[in-house]
mmCIF file of C-alpha atoms in Angstrom:
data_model
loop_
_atom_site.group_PDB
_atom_site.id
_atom_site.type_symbol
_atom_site.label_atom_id
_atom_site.label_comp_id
_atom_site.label_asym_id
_atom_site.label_seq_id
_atom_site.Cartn_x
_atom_site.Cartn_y
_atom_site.Cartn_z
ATOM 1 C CA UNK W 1 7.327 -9.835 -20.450
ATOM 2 C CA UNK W 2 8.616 -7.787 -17.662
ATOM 3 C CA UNK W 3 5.276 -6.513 -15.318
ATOM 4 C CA UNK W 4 5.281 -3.782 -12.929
ATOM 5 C CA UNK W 5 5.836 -5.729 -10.397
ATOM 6 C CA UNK W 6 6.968 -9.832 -9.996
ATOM 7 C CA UNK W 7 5.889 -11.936 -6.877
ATOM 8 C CA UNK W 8 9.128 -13.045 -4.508
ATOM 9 C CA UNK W 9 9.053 -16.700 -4.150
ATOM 10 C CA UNK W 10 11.392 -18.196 -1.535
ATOM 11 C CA UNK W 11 12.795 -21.924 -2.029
ATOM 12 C CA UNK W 12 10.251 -24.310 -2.721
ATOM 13 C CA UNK W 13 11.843 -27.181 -0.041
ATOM 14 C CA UNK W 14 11.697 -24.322 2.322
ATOM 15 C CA UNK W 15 7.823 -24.140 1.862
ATOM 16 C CA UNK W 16 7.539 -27.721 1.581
ATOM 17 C CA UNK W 17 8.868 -27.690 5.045
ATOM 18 C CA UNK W 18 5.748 -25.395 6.483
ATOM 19 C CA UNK W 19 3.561 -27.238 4.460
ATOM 20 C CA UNK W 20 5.072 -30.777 6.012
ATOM 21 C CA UNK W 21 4.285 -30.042 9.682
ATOM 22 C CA UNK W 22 0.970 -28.391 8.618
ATOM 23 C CA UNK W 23 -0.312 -32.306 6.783
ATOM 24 C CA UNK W 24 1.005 -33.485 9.983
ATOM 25 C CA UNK W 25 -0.993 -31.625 12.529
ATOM 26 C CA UNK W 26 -4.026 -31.291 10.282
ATOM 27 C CA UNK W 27 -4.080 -27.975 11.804
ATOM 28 C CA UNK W 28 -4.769 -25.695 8.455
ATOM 29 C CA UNK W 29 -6.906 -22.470 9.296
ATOM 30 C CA UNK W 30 -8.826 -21.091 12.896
ATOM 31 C CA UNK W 31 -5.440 -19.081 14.070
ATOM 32 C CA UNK W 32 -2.925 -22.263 13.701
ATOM 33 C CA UNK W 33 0.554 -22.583 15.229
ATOM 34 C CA UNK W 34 2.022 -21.082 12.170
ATOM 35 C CA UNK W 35 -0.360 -18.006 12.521
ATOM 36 C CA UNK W 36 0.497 -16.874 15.918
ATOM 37 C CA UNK W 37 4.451 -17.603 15.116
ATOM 38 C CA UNK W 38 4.136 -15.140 12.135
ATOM 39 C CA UNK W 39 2.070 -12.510 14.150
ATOM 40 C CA UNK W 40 5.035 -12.673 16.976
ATOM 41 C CA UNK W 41 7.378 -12.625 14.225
ATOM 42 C CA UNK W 42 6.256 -9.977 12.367
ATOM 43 C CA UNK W 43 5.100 -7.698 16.254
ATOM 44 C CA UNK W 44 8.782 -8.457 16.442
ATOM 45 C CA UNK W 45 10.563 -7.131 13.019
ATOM 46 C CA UNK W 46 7.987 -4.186 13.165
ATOM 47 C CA UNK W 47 8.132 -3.044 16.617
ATOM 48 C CA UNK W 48 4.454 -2.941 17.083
ATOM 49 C CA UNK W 49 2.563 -4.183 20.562
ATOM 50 C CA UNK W 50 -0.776 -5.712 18.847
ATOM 51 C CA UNK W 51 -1.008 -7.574 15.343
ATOM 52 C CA UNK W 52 -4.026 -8.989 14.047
ATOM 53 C CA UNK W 53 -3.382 -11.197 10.719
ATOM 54 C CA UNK W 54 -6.110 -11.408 8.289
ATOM 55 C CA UNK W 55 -7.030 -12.742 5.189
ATOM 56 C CA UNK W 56 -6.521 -8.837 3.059
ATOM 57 C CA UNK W 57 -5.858 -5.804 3.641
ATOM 58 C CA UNK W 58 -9.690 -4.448 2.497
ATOM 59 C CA UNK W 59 -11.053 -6.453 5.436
ATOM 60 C CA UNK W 60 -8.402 -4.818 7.623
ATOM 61 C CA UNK W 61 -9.543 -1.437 6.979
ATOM 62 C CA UNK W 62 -13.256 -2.882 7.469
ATOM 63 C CA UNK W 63 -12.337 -4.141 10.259
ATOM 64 C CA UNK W 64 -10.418 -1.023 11.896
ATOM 65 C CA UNK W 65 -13.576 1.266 10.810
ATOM 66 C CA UNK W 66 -16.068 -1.133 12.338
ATOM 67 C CA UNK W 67 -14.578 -1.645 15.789
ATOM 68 C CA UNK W 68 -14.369 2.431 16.010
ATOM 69 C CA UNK W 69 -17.945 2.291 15.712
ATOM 70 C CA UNK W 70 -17.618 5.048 12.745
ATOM 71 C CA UNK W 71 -20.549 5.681 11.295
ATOM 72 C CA UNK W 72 -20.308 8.762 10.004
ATOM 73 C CA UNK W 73 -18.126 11.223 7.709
ATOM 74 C CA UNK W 74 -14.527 10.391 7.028
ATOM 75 C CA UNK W 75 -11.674 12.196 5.449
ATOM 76 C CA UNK W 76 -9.412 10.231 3.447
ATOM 77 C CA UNK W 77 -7.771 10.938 0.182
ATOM 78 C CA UNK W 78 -8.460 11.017 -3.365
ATOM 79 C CA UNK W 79 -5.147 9.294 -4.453
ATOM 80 C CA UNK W 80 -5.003 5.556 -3.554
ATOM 81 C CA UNK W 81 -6.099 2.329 -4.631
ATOM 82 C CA UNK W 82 -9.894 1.946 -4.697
ATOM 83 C CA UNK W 83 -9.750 -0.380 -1.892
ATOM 84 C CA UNK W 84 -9.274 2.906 0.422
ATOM 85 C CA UNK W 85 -12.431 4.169 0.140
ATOM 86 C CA UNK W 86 -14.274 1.198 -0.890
ATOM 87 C CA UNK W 87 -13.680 -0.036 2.624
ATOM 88 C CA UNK W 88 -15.129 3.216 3.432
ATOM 89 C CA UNK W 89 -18.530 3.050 1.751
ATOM 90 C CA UNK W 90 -18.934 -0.393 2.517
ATOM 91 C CA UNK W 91 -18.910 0.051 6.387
ATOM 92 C CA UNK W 92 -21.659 2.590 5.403
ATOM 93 C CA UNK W 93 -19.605 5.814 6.241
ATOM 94 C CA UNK W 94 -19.559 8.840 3.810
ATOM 95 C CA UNK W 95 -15.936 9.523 2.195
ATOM 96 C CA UNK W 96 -15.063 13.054 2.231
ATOM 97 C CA UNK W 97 -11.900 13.769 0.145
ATOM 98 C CA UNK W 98 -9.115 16.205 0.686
ATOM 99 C CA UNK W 99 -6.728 17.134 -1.781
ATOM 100 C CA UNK W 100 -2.651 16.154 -1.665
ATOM 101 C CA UNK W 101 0.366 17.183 -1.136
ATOM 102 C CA UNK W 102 2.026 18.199 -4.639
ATOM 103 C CA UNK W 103 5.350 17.040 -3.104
ATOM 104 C CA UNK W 104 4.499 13.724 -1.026
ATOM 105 C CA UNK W 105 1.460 12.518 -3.205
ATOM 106 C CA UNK W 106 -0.233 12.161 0.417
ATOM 107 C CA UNK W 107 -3.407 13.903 1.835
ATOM 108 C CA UNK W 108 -2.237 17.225 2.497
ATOM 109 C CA UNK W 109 -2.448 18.275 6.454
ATOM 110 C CA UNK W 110 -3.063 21.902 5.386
ATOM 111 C CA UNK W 111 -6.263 21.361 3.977
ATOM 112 C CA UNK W 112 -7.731 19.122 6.600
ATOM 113 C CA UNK W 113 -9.111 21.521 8.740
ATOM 114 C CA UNK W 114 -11.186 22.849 5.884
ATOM 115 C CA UNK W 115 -12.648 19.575 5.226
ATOM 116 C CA UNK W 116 -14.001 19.116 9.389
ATOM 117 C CA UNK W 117 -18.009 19.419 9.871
ATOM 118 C CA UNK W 118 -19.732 18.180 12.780
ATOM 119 C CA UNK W 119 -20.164 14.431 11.340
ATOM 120 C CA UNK W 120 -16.494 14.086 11.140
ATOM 121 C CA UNK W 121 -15.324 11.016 12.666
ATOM 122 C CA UNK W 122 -11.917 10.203 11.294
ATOM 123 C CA UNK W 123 -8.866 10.743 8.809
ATOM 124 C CA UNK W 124 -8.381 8.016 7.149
ATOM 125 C CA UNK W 125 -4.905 8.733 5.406
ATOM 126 C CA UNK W 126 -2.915 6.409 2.857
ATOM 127 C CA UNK W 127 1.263 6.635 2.919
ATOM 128 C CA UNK W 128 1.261 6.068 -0.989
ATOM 129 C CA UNK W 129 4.127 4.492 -2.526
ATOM 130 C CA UNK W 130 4.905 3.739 1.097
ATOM 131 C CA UNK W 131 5.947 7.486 2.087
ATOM 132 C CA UNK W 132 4.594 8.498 5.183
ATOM 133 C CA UNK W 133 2.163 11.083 5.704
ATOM 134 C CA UNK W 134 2.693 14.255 7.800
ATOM 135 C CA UNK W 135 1.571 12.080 10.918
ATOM 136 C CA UNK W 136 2.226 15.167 13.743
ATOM 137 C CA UNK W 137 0.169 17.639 11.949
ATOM 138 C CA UNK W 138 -2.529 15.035 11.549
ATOM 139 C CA UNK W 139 -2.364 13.777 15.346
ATOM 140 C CA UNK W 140 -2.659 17.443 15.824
ATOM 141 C CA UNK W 141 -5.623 18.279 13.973
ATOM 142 C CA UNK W 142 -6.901 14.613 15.040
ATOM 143 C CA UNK W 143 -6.470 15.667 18.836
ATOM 144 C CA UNK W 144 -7.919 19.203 18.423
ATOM 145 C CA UNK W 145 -11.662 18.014 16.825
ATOM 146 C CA UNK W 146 -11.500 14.666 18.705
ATOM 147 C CA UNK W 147 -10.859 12.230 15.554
ATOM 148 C CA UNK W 148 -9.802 8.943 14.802
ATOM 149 C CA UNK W 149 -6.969 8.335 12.876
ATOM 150 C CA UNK W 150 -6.516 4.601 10.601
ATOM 151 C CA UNK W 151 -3.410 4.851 8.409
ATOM 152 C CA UNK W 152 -3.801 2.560 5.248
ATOM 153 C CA UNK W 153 0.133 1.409 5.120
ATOM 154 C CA UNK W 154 -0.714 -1.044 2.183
ATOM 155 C CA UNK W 155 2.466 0.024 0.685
ATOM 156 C CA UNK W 156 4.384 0.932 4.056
ATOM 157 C CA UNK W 157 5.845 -2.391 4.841
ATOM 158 C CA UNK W 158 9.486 -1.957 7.011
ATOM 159 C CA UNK W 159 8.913 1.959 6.671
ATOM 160 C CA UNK W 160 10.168 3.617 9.485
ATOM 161 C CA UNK W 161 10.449 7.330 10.195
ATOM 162 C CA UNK W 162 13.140 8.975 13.267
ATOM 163 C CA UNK W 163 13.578 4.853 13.618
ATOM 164 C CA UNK W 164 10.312 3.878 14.126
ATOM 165 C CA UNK W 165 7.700 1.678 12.566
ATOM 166 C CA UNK W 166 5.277 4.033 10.691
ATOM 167 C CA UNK W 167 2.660 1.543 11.853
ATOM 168 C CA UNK W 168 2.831 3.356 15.534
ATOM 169 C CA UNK W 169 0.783 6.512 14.129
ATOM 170 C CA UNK W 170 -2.277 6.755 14.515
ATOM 171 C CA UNK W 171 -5.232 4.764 16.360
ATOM 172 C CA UNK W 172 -4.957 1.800 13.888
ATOM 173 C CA UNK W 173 -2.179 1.048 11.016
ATOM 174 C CA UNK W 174 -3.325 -1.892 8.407
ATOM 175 C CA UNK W 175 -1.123 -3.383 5.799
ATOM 176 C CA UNK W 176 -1.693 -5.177 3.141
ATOM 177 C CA UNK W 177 0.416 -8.639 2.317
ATOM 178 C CA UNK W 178 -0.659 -9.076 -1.444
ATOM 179 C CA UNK W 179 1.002 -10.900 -3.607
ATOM 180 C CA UNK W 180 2.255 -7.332 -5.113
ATOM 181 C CA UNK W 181 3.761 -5.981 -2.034
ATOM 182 C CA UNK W 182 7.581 -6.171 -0.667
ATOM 183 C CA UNK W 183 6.428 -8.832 2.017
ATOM 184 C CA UNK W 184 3.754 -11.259 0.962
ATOM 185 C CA UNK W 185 1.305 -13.784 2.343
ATOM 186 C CA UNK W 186 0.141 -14.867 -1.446
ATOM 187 C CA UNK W 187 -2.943 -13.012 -0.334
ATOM 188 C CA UNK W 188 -3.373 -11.432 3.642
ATOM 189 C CA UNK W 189 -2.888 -7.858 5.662
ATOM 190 C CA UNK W 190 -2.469 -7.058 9.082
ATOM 191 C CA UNK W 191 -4.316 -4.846 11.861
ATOM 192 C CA UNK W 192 -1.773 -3.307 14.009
ATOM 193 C CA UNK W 193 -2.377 -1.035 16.883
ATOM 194 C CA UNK W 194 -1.068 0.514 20.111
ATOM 195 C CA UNK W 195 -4.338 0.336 22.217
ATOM 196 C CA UNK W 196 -5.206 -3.299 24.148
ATOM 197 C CA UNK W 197 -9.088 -2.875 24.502
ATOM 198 C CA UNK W 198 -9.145 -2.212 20.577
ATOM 199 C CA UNK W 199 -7.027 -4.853 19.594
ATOM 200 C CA UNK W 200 -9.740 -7.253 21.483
ATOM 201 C CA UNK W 201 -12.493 -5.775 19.710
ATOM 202 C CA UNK W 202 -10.654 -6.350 15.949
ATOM 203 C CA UNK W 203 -9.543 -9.626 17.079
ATOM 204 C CA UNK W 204 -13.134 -10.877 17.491
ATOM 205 C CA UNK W 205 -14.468 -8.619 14.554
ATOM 206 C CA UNK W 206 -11.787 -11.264 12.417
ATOM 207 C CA UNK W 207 -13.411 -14.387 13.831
ATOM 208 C CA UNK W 208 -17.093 -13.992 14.019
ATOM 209 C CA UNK W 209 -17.323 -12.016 16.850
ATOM 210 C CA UNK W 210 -16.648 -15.289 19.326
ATOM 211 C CA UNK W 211 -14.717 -17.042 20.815
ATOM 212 C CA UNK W 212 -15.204 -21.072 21.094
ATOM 213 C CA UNK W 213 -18.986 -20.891 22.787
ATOM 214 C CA UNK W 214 -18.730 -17.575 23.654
ATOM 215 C CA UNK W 215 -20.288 -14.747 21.391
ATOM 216 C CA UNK W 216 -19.136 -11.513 22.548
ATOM 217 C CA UNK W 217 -19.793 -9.252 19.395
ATOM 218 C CA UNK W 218 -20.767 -8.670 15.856
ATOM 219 C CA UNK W 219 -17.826 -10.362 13.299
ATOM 220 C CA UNK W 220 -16.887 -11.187 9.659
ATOM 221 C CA UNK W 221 -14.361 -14.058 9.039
ATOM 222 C CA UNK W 222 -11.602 -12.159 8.169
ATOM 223 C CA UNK W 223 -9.226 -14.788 9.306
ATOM 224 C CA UNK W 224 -5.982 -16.356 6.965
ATOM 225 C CA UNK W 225 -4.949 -19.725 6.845
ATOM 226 C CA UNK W 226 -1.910 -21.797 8.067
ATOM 227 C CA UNK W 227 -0.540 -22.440 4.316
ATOM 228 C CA UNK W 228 -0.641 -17.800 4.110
ATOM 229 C CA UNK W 229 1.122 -17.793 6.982
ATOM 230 C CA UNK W 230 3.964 -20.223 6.166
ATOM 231 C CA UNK W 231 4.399 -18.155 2.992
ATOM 232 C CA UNK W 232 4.909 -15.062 5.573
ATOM 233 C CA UNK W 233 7.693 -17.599 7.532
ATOM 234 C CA UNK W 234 9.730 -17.809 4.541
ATOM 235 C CA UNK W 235 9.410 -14.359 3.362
ATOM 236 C CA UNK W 236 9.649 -12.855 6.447
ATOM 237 C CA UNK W 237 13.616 -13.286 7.106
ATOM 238 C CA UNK W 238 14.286 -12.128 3.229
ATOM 239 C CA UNK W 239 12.792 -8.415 3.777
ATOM 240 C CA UNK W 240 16.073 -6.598 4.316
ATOM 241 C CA UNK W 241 17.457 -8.242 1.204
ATOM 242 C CA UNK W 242 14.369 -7.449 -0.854
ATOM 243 C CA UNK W 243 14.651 -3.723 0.537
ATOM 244 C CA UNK W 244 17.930 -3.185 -0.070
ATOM 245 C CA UNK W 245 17.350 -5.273 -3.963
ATOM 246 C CA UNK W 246 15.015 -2.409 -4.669
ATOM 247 C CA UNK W 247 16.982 -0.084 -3.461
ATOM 248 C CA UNK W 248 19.779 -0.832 -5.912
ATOM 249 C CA UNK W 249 16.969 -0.741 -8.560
ATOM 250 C CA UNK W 250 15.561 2.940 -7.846
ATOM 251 C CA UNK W 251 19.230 4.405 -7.737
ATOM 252 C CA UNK W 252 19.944 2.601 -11.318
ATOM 253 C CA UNK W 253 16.209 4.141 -12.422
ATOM 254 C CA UNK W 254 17.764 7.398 -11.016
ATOM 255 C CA UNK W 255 21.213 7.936 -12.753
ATOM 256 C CA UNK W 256 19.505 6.987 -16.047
ATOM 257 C CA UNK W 257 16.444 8.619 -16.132
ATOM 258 C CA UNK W 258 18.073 12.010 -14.622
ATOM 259 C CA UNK W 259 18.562 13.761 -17.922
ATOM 260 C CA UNK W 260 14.580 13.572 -18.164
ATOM 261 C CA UNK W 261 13.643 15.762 -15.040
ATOM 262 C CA UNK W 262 10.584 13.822 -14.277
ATOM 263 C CA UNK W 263 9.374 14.691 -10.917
ATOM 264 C CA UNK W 264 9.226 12.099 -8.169
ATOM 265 C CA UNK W 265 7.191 11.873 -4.848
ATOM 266 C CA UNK W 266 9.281 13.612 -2.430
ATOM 267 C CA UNK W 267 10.464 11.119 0.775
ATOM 268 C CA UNK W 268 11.096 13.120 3.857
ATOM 269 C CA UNK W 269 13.892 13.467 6.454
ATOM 270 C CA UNK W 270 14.985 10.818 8.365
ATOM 271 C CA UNK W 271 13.526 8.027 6.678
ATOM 272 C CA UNK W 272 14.212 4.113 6.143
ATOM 273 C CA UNK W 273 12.184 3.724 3.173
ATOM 274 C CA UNK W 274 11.003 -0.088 1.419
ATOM 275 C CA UNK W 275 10.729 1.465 -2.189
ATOM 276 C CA UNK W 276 8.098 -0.227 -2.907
ATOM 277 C CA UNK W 277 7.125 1.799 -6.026
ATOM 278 C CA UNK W 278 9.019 3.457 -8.598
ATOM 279 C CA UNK W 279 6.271 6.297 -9.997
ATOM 280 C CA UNK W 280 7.092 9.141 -12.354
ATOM 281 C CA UNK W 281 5.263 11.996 -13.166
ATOM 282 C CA UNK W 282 5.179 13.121 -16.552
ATOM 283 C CA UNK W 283 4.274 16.521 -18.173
ATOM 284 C CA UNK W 284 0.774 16.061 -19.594
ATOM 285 C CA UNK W 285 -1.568 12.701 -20.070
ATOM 286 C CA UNK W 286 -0.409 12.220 -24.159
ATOM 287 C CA UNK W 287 3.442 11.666 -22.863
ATOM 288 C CA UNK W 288 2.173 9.037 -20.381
ATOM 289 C CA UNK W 289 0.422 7.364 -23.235
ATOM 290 C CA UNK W 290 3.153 7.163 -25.598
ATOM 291 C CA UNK W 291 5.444 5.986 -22.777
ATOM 292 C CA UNK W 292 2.869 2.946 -22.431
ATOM 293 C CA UNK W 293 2.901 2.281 -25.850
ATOM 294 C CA UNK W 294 6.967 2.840 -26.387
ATOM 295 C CA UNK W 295 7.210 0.508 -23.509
ATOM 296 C CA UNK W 296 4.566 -2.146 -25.202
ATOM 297 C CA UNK W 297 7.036 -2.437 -27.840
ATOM 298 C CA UNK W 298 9.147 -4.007 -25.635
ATOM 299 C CA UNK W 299 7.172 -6.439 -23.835
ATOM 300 C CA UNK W 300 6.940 -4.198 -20.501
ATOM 301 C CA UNK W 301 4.124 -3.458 -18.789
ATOM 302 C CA UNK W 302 4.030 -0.605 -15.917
ATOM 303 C CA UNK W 303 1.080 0.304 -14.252
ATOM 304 C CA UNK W 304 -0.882 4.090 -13.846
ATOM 305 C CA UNK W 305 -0.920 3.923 -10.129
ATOM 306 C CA UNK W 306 -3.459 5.723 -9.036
ATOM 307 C CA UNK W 307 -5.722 6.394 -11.898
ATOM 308 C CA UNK W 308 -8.209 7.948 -12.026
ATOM 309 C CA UNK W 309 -8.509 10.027 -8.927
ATOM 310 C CA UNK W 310 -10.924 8.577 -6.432
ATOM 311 C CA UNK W 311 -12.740 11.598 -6.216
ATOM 312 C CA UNK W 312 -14.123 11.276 -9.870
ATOM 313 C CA UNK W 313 -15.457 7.087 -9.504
ATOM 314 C CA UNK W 314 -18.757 6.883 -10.086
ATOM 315 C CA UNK W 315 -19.921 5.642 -6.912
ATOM 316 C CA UNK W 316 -17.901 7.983 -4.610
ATOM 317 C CA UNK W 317 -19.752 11.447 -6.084
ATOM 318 C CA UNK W 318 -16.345 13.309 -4.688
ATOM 319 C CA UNK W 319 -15.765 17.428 -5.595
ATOM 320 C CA UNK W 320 -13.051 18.204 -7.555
ATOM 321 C CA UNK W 321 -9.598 17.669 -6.456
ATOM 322 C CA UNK W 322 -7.058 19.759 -8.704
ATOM 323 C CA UNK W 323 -3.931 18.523 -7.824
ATOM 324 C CA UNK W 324 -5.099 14.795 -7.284
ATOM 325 C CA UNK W 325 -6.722 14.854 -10.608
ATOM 326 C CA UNK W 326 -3.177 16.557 -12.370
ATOM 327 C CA UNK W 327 -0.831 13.558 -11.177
ATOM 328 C CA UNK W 328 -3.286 11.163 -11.029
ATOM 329 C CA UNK W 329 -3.553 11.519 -15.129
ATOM 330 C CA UNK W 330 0.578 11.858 -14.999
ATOM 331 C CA UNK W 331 1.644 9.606 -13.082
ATOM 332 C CA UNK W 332 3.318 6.104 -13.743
ATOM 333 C CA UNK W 333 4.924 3.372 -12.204
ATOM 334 C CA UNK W 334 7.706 1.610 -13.854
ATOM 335 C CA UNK W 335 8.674 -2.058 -13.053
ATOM 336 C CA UNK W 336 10.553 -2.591 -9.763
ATOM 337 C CA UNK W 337 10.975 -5.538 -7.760
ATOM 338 C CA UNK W 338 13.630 -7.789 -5.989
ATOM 339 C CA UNK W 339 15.363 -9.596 -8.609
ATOM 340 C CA UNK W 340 15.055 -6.909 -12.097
ATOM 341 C CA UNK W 341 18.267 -7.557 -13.770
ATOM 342 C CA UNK W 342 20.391 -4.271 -14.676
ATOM 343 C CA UNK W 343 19.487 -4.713 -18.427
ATOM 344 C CA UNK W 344 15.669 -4.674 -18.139
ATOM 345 C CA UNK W 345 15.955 -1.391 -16.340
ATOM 346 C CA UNK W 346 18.038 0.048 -18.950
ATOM 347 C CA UNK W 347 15.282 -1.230 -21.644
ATOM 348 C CA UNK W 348 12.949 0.770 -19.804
ATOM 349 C CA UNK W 349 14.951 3.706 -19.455
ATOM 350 C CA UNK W 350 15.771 3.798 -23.039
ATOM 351 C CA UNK W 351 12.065 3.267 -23.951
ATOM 352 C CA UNK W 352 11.208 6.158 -21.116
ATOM 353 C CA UNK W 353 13.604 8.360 -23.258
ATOM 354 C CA UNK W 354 12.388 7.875 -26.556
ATOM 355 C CA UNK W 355 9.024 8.338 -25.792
ATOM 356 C CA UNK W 356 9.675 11.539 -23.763
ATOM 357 C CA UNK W 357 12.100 12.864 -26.225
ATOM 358 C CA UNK W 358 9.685 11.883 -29.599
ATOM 359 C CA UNK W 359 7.370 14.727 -30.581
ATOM 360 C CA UNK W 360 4.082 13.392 -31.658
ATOM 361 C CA UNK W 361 3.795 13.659 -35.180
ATOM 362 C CA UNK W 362 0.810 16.556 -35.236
ATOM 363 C CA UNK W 363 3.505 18.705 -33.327
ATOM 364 C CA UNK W 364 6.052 18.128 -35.696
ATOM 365 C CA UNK W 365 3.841 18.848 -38.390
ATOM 366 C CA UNK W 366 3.510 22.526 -36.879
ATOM 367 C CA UNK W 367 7.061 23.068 -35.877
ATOM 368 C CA UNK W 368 7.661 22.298 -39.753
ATOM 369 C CA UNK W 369 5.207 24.868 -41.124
ATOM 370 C CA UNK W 370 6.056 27.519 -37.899
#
């Protein structure tokens, strides 16, 4: 079975030799040795001032909207994973959705004005598939009403616009280190922001809200363990190859599936990208369907990320959100990881192609009798 995605492992003896010195200190969670050398690692390869490594990257977004003090409205979009704006209604703050971008997939900038009432508090924006946002015209808008600004860069991993970490945008950047995602902590995410005094608030929200004796504020344990972060250790040194892996596999997806014309999430100027995702949107709901089932046939199993729109869950009560809605029920994401051999890819592509191609039998019924 080939899935959308496939977990990187690194060599097992190269584990073993993380989880040797961790049996020998008996050191295994409460921010270890191996913790702090992966959050200076990673501060490092990112180019970020604070890191704070926790144990997802839901209770990194928790944590972000907490130590803001939000409490209000706040704008985010309606195409993302659920975790988005289930962080949101869990810290007790009302979602308000703004459409996307029909070219980037991301919240579009235009329309966030629009969306502004006197409870806003914050944009909370999501670079899906790991393409960044228009992050000046939302610092604009953010600086002109007086908003926060958390980026959800679950899929944004090693993304850097004009040679920058993505993660610098913004009051707050979290990331998520899923098992899924390019770099991986089994399970984990990261806090990461520019500004000292909030760092030291989300580094107590992660740990109870003390430190040793000393209670200095209201926390959740959103800490990780020393095993997660000698997973991170391993991985860590392997991104570049993993990146440029991927790479290799979106160009192949490219040439073959050209003749098809399926549109793709435009990536903008002066961009390192991680392709992280490989989504295509199709013409109408039916084609995705039979692409799902052409590609069942084959033991291959992609994914409709992000369906439905957020906007139409039943707990979020969101207005309607045409363009969301359109690719949200078109979209698709094939398989695409590290190690896909060149073969699987053209399974898919052939599959892709018949399905497109392959009028559904009601419509060749009519073009028979027209």
């Amino acid at each position: 079975m080939i899935n959308v995605t496939k977990t990187y492992l690194p060599p097992l003896e190269e584990y073993y030799g993380y989880l040797k010195q961790i049996w020998e200190r008996g050191w295994v969670t409460n921010n270890g040795p191996l913790v702090m050398e992966l959050e200076r690692r990673l501060k490092e390869y990112l180019g970020v001032k604070h890191l704070i490594f926790c144990s997802n990257g839901t209770i990194a977004l928790q944590i972000a909207i907490k130590a803001m003090g939000l409490k209000k409205e706040i704008l985010t979009t309606p195409f993302s994973y659920v975790a988005s704006v289930n962080s949101i209604l869990w810290e007790n703050c009302t979602p308000v959705f703004v459409d996307i971008d029909p070219q980037t997939f991301c919240i579009d900038a235009s329309k966030i004005e629009a969306a502004i009432t006197e409870n806003t508090e914050a944009i909370l924006a999501v670079h899906v598939y790991g393409i960044p946002c228009d992050v000046n015209a939302i610092q604009s808008i953010a600086n002109k009403h007086k908003l926060k600004v958390i980026y959800d860069g679950a899929h944004a991993f090693g993304v850097k616009l004009n040679g920058t970490s993505i993660f610098n945008c913004g009051d707050v950047s979290t990331v998520s280190f899923h098992a899924t995602k390019l770099f991986h902590t089994v399970e984990g995410g990261a806090i990461i922001t520019n500004d000292d005094e909030l760092a030291e608030q989300m580094e107590l929200h992660r740990q109870f809200g003390h430190r040793y004796d000393n209670y200095l504020s209201l926390g959740v344990n959103g800490k990780n363990s020393e095993m997660h972060a000698a997973m991170g250790l391993c991985n860590l040194p392997r991104v570049n190859d993993l990146i440029e892996s991927r790479r290799s596999a979106t160009a192949l997806y490219d040439q073959l599936l050209s003749v098809l014309s399926l549109q793709k999430p435009v990536r903008p100027d002066k961009l390192d990208y991680n392709y992280s995702y490989y989504p295509c949107v199709f013409r109408n709901e039916e084609e995705v369907q039979r692409v799902i089932a052409q590609l069942a046939e084959v033991s291959v199993v992609p994914r409709r990320y992000f369906y439905p729109a957020l906007n139409s869950i039943s707990h979020t009560k969101g207005k309607k959100m045409p363009v969301a809605e359109s690719v949200a029920t078109r979209v698709l994401c094939l398989p695409l990881y590290a190690e896909m051999e060149t073969h699987d890819i053209e399974l898919i592509c052939e599959s892709v192609s018949f399905a497109v191609q392959e009028k559904p039998a009601a419509a060749m019924s009519k073009s028979k009798v027209l």
